[in-house]
mmCIF file of C-alpha atoms and ligand atoms in Angstrom:
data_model
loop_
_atom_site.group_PDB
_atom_site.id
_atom_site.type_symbol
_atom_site.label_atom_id
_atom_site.label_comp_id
_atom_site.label_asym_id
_atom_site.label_seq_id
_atom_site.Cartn_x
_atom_site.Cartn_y
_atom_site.Cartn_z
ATOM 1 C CA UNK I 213 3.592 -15.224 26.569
ATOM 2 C CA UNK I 214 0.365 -17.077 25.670
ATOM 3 C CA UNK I 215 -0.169 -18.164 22.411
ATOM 4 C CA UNK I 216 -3.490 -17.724 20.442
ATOM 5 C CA UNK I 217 -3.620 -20.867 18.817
ATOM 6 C CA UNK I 218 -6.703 -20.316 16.736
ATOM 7 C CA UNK I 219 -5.534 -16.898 15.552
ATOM 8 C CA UNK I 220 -2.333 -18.837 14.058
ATOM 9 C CA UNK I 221 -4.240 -21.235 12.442
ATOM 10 C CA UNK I 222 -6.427 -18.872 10.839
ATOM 11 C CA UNK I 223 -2.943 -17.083 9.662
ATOM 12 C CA UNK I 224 -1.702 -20.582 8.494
ATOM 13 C CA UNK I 225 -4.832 -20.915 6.664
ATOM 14 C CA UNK I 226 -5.105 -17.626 5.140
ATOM 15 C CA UNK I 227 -1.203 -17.721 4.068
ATOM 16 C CA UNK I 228 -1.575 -20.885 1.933
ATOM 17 C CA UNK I 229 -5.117 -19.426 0.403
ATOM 18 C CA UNK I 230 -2.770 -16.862 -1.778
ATOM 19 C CA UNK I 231 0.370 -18.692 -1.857
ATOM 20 C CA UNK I 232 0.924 -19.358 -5.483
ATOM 21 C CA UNK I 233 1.090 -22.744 -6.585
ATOM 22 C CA UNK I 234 1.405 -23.014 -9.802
ATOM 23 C CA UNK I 235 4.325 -21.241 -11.258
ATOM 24 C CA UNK I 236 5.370 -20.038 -7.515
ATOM 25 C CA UNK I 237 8.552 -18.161 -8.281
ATOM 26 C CA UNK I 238 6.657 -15.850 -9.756
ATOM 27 C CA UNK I 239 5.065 -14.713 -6.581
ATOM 28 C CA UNK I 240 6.390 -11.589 -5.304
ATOM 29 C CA UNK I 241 5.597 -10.729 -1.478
ATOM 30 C CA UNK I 242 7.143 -7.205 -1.979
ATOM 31 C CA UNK I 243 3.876 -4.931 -0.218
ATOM 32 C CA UNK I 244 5.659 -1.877 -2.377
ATOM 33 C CA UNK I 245 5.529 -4.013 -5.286
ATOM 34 C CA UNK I 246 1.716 -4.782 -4.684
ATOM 35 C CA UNK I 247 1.300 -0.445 -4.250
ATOM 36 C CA UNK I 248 2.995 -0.503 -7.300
ATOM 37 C CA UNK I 249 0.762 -2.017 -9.376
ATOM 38 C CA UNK I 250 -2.435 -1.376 -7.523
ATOM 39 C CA UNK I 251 -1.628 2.867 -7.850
ATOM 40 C CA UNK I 252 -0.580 2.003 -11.766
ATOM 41 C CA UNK I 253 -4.003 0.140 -13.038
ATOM 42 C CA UNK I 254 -7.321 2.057 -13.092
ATOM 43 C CA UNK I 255 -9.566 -1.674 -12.925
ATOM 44 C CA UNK I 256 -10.250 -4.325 -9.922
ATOM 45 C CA UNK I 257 -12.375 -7.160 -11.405
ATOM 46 C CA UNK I 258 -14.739 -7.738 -7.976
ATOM 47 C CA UNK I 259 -15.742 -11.411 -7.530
ATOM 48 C CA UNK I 260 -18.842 -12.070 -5.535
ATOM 49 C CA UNK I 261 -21.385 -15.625 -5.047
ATOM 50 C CA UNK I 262 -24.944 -14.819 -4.849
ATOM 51 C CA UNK I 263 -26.176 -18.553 -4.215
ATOM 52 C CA UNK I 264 -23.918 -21.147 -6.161
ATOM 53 C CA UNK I 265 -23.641 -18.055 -9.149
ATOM 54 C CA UNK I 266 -20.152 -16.387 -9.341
ATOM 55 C CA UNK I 267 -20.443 -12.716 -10.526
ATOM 56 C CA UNK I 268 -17.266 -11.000 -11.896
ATOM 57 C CA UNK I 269 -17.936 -7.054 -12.088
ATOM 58 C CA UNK I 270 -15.137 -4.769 -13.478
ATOM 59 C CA UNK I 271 -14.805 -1.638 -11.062
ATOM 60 C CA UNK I 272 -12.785 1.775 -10.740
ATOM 61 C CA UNK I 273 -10.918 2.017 -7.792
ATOM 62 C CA UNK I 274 -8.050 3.792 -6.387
ATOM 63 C CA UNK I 275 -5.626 2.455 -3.497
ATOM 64 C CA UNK I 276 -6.009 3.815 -0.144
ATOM 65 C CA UNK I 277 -2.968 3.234 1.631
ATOM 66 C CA UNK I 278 -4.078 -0.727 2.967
ATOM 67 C CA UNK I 279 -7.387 -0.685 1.413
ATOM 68 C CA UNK I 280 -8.853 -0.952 -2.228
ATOM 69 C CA UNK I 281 -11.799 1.469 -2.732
ATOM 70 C CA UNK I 282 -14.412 0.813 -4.732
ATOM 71 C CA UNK I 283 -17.865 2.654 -5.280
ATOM 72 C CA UNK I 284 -21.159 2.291 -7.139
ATOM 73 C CA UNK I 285 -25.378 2.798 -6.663
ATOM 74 C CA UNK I 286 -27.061 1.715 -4.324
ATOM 75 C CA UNK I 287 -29.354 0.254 -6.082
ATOM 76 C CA UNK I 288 -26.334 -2.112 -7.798
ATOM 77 C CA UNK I 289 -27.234 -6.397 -6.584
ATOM 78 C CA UNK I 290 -23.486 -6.603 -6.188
ATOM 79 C CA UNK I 291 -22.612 -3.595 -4.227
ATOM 80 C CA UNK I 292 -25.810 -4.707 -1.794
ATOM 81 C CA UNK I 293 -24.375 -8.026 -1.759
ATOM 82 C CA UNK I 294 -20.523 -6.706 -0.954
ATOM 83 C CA UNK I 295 -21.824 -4.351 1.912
ATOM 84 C CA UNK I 296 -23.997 -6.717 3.503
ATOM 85 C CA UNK I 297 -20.659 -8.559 3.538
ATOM 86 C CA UNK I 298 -20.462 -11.258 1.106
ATOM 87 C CA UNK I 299 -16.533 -12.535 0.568
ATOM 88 C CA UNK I 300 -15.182 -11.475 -2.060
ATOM 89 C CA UNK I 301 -12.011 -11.480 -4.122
ATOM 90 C CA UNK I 302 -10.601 -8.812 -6.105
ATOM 91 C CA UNK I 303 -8.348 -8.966 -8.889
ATOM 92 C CA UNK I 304 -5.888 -6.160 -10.635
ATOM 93 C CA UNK I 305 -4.180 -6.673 -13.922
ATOM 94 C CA UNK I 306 -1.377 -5.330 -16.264
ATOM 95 C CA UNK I 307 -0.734 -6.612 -19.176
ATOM 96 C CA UNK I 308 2.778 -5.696 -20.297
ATOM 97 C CA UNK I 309 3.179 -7.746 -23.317
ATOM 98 C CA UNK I 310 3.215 -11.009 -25.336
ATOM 99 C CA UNK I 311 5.515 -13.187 -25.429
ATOM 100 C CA UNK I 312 5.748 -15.462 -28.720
ATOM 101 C CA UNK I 313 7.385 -18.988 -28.177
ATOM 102 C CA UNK I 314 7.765 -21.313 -30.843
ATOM 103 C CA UNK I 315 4.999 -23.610 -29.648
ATOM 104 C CA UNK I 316 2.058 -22.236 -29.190
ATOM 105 C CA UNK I 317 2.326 -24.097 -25.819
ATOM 106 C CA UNK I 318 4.912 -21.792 -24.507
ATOM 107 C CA UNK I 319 3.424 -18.627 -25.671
ATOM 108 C CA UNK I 320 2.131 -16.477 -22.980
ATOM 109 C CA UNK I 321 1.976 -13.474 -21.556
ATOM 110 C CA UNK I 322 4.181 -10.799 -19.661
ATOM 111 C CA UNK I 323 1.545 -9.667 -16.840
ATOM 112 C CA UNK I 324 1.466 -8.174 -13.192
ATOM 113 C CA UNK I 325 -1.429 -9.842 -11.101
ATOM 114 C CA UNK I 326 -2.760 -9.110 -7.589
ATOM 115 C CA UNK I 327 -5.694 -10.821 -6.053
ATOM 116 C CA UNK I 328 -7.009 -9.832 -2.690
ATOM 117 C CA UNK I 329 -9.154 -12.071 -1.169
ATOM 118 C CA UNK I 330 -11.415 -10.493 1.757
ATOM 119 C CA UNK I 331 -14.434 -8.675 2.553
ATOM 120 C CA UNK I 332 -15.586 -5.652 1.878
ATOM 121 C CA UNK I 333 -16.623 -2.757 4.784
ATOM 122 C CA UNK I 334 -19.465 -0.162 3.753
ATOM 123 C CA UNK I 335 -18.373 3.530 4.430
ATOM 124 C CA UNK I 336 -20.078 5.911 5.848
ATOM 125 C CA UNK I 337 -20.356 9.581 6.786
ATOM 126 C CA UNK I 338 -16.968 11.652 6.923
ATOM 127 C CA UNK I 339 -15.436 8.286 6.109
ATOM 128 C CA UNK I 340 -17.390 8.089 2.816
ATOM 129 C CA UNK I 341 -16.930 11.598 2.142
ATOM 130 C CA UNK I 342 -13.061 10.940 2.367
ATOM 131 C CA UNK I 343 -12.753 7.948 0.463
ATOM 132 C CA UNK I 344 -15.400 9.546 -2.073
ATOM 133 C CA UNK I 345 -12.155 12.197 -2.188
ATOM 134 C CA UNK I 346 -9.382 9.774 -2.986
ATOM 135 C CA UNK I 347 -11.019 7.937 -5.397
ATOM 136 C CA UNK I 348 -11.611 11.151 -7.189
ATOM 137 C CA UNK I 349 -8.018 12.615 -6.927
ATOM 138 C CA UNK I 350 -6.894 9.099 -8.400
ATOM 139 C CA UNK I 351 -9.202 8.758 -11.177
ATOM 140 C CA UNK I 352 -9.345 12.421 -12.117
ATOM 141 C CA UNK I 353 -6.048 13.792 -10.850
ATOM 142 C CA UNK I 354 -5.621 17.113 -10.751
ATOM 143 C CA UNK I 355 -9.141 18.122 -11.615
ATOM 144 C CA UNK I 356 -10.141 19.488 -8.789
ATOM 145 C CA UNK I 357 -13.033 21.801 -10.836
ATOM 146 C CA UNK I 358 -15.369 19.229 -11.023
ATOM 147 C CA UNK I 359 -18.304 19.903 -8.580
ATOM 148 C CA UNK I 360 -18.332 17.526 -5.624
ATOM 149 C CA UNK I 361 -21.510 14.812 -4.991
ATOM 150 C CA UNK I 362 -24.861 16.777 -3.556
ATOM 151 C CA UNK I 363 -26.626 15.056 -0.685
ATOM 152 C CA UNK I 364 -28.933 12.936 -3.242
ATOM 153 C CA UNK I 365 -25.608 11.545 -4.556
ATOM 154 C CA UNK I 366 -23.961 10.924 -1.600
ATOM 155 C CA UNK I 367 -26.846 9.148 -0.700
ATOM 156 C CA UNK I 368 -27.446 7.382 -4.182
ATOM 157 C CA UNK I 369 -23.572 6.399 -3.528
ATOM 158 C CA UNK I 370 -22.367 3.374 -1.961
ATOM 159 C CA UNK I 371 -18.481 3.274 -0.788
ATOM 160 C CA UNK I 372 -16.576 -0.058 -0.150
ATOM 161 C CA UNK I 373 -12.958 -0.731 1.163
ATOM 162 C CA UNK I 374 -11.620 -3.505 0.926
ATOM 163 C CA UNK I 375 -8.173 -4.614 3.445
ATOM 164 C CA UNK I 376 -5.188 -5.456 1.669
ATOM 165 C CA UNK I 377 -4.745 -8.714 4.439
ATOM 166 C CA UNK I 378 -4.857 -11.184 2.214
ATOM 167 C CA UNK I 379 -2.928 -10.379 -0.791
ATOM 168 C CA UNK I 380 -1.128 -12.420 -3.497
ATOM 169 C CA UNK I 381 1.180 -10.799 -6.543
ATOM 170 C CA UNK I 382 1.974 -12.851 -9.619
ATOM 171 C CA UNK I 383 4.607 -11.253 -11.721
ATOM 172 C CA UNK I 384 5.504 -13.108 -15.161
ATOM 173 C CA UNK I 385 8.364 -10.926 -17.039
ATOM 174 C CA UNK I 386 10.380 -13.444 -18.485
ATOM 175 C CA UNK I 387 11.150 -14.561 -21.962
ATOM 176 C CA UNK I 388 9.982 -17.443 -23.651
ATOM 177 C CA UNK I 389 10.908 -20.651 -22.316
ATOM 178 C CA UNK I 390 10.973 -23.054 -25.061
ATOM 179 C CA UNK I 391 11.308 -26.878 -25.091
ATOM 180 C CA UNK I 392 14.600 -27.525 -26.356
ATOM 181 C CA UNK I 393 13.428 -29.676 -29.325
ATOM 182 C CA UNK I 394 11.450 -26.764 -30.631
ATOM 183 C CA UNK I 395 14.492 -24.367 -30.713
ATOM 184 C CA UNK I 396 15.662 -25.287 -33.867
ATOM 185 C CA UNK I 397 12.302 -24.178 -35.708
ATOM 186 C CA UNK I 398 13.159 -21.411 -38.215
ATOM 187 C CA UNK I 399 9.840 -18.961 -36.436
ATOM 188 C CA UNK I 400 9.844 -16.112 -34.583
ATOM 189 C CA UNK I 401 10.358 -16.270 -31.179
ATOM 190 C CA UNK I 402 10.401 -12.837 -28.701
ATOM 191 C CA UNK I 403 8.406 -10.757 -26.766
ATOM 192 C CA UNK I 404 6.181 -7.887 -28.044
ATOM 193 C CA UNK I 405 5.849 -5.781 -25.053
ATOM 194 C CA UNK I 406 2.648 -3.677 -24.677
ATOM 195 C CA UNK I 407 2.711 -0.291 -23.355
ATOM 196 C CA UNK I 408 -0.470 1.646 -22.429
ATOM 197 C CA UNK I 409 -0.782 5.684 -23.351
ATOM 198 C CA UNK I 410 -3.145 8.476 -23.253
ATOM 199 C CA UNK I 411 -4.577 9.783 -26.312
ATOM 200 C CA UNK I 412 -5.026 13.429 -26.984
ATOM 201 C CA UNK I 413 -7.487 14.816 -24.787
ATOM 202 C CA UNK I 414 -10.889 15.814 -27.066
ATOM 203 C CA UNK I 415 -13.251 18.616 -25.194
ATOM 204 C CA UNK I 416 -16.676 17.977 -24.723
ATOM 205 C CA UNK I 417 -18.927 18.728 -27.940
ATOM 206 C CA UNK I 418 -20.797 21.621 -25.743
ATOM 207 C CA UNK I 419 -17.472 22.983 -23.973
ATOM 208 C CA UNK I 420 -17.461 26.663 -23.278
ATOM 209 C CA UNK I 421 -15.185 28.451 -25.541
ATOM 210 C CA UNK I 422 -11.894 29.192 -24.164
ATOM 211 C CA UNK I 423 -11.860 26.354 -21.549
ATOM 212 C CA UNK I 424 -8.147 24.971 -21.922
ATOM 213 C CA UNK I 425 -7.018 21.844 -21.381
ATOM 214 C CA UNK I 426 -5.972 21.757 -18.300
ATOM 215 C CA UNK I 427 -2.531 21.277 -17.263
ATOM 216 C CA UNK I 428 -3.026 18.223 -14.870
ATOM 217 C CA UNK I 429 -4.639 16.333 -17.803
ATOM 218 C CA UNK I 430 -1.546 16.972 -20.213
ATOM 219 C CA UNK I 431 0.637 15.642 -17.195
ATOM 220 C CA UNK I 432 -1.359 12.548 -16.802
ATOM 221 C CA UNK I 433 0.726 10.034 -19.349
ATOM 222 C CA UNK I 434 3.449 10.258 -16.476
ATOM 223 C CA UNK I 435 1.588 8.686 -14.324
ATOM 224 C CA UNK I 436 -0.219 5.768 -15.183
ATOM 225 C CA UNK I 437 -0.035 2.245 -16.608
HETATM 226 C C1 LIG D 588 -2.972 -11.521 -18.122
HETATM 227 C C2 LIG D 588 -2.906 -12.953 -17.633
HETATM 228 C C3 LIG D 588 -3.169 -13.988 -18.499
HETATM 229 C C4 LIG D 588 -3.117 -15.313 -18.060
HETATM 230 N N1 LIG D 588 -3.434 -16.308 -18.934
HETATM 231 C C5 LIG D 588 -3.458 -17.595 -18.502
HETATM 232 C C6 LIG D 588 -3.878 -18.643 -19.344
HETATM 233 O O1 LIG D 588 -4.240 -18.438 -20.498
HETATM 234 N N2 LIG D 588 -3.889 -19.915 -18.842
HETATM 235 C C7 LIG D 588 -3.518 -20.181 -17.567
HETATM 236 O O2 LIG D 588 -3.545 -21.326 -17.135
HETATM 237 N N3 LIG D 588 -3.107 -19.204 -16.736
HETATM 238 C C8 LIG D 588 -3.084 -17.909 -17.170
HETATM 239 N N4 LIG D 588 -2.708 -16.920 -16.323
HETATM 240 C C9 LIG D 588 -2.289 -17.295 -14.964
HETATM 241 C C10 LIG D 588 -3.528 -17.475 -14.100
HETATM 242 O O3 LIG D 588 -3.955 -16.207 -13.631
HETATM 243 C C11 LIG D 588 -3.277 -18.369 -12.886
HETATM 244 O O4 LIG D 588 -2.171 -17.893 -12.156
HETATM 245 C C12 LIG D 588 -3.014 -19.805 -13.299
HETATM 246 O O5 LIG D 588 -4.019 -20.269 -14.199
HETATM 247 C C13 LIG D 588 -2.965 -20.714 -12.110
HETATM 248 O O6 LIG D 588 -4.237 -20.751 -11.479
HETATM 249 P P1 LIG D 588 -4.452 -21.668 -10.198
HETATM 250 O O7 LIG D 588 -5.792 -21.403 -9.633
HETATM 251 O O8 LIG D 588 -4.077 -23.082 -10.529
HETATM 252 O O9 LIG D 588 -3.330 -20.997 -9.258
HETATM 253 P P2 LIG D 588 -2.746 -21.422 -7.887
HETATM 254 O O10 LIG D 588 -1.274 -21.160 -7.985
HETATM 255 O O11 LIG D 588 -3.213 -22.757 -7.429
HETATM 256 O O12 LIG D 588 -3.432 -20.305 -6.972
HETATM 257 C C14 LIG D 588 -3.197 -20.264 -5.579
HETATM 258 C C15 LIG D 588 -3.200 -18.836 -5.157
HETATM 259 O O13 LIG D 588 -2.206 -18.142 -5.892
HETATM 260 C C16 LIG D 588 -2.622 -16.817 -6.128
HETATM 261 N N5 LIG D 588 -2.670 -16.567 -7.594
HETATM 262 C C17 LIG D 588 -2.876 -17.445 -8.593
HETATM 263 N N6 LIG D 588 -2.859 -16.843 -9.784
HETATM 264 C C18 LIG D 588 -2.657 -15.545 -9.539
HETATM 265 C C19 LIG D 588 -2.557 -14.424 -10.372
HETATM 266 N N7 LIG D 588 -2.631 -14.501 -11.728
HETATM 267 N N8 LIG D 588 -2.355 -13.225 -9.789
HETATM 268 C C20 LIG D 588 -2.244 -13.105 -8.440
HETATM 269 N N9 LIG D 588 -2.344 -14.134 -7.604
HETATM 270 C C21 LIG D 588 -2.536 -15.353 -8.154
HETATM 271 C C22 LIG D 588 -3.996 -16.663 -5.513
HETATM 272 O O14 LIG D 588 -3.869 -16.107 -4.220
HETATM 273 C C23 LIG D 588 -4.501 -18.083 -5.457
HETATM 274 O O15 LIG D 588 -5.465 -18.249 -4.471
HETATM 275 C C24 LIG D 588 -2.757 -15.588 -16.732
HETATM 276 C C25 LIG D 588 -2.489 -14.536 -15.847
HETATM 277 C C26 LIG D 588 -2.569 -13.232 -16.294
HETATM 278 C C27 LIG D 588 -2.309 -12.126 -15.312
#
């Protein structure tokens, strides 16, 4: 069998561009762990470079089995920039606590992290119009009243994937890790985890009488992060 050189090299070198370095056992290469988090958190922070300027947007966006799915106007610079194909990396983050050391050296956080590195691919047509559909049943699930985009929206709409190829997941859930000398300080030392809830659900001020809430939305602290 022949071996494509190149394409190994390019794996080689796309490996070690989200193999974690610093702090590596925290890296966990578990794809259902990845799912996990991406179908939990409701934010991707979208990196792209116009010229030598870094921009850092914060986006909705659901999971689509191996793609991230993002959407904004077309008349957004960075979505213009990200469909003409500028790289990009994404980032997706829970924060699931604090964790109090007795240095403020050792204090930190208990987090999950992904960051996909990649480019993103316009959709379009029925492809759109199906990602336009997933994004919805994440973000609103359930709600399946809400009237779907018109033609102007579709067309005021523009729908990015993004492959989950090049993936790294940073998981810190540990305790904190003091330096021995500072174990004998008479402080607090723990871990205040953070846990994130829905509120009660408040109807729009110009609701129709007698609109309930719905069922789906009093379901929905089940399922998120
Ligand atoms: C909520 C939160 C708070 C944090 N606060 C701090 C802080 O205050 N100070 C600090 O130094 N660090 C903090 N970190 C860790 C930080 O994100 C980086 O992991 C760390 O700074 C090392 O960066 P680096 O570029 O040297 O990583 P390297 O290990 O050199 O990065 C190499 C590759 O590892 C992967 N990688 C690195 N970091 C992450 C990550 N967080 N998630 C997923 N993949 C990753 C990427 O693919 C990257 O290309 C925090 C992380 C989270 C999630």
């Amino acid at each position: 069998m022949s071996r494509d050189i190149a394409a190994e090299e390019r794996w080689r070198g796309s490996r070690g561009r989200t193999d974690v370095r610093r702090l590596p056992e925290k890296q966990v290469r578990d794809r259902a762990a990845l799912d996990a988090l991406l179908d939990a958190a409701l934010v991707a922070h979208v990196a792209v470079t116009e010229g030598t300027q870094p921009y850092v947007v914060p986006l909705a966006f659901a999971r689509d089995r191996d793609h991230l799915l993002v959407h904004g106007s077309t008349a957004s610079r960075v979505f213009r920039s990200l469909a003409a194909g500028a790289p990009s990396c994404a980032t997706v983050t829970v924060v699931d606590g604090i964790v109090v050391a007795r240095s403020q050296f050792e204090s930190s956080m208990r987090y999950r992290s992904a960051m996909v590195l990649g480019t993103f691919v316009a959709l379009h047509g029925a492809d759109k119009e199906r990602a336009l559909q997933v994004l919805a049943a994440r973000l609103l699930p359930g709600l399946e009243g809400a009237r779907p985009p018109s033609e102007k929206e579709l067309r005021a709409t523009t729908m990015l994937a993004l492959p989950l190829d090049e993936w790294s997941l940073k998981v810190s859930a540990g305790d904190p890790e003091d330096d021995r000398a500072d174990l004998g300080r008479p402080v607090w030392a723990g871990v205040v985890p953070l846990q994130h809830t829905w509120g009660e659900p408040e109807p729009a001020p110009d609701l129709a009488p007698g609109i309930e809430v719905p069922p789906a939305v009093t379901r929905w602290p089940g399922g998120r992060a």
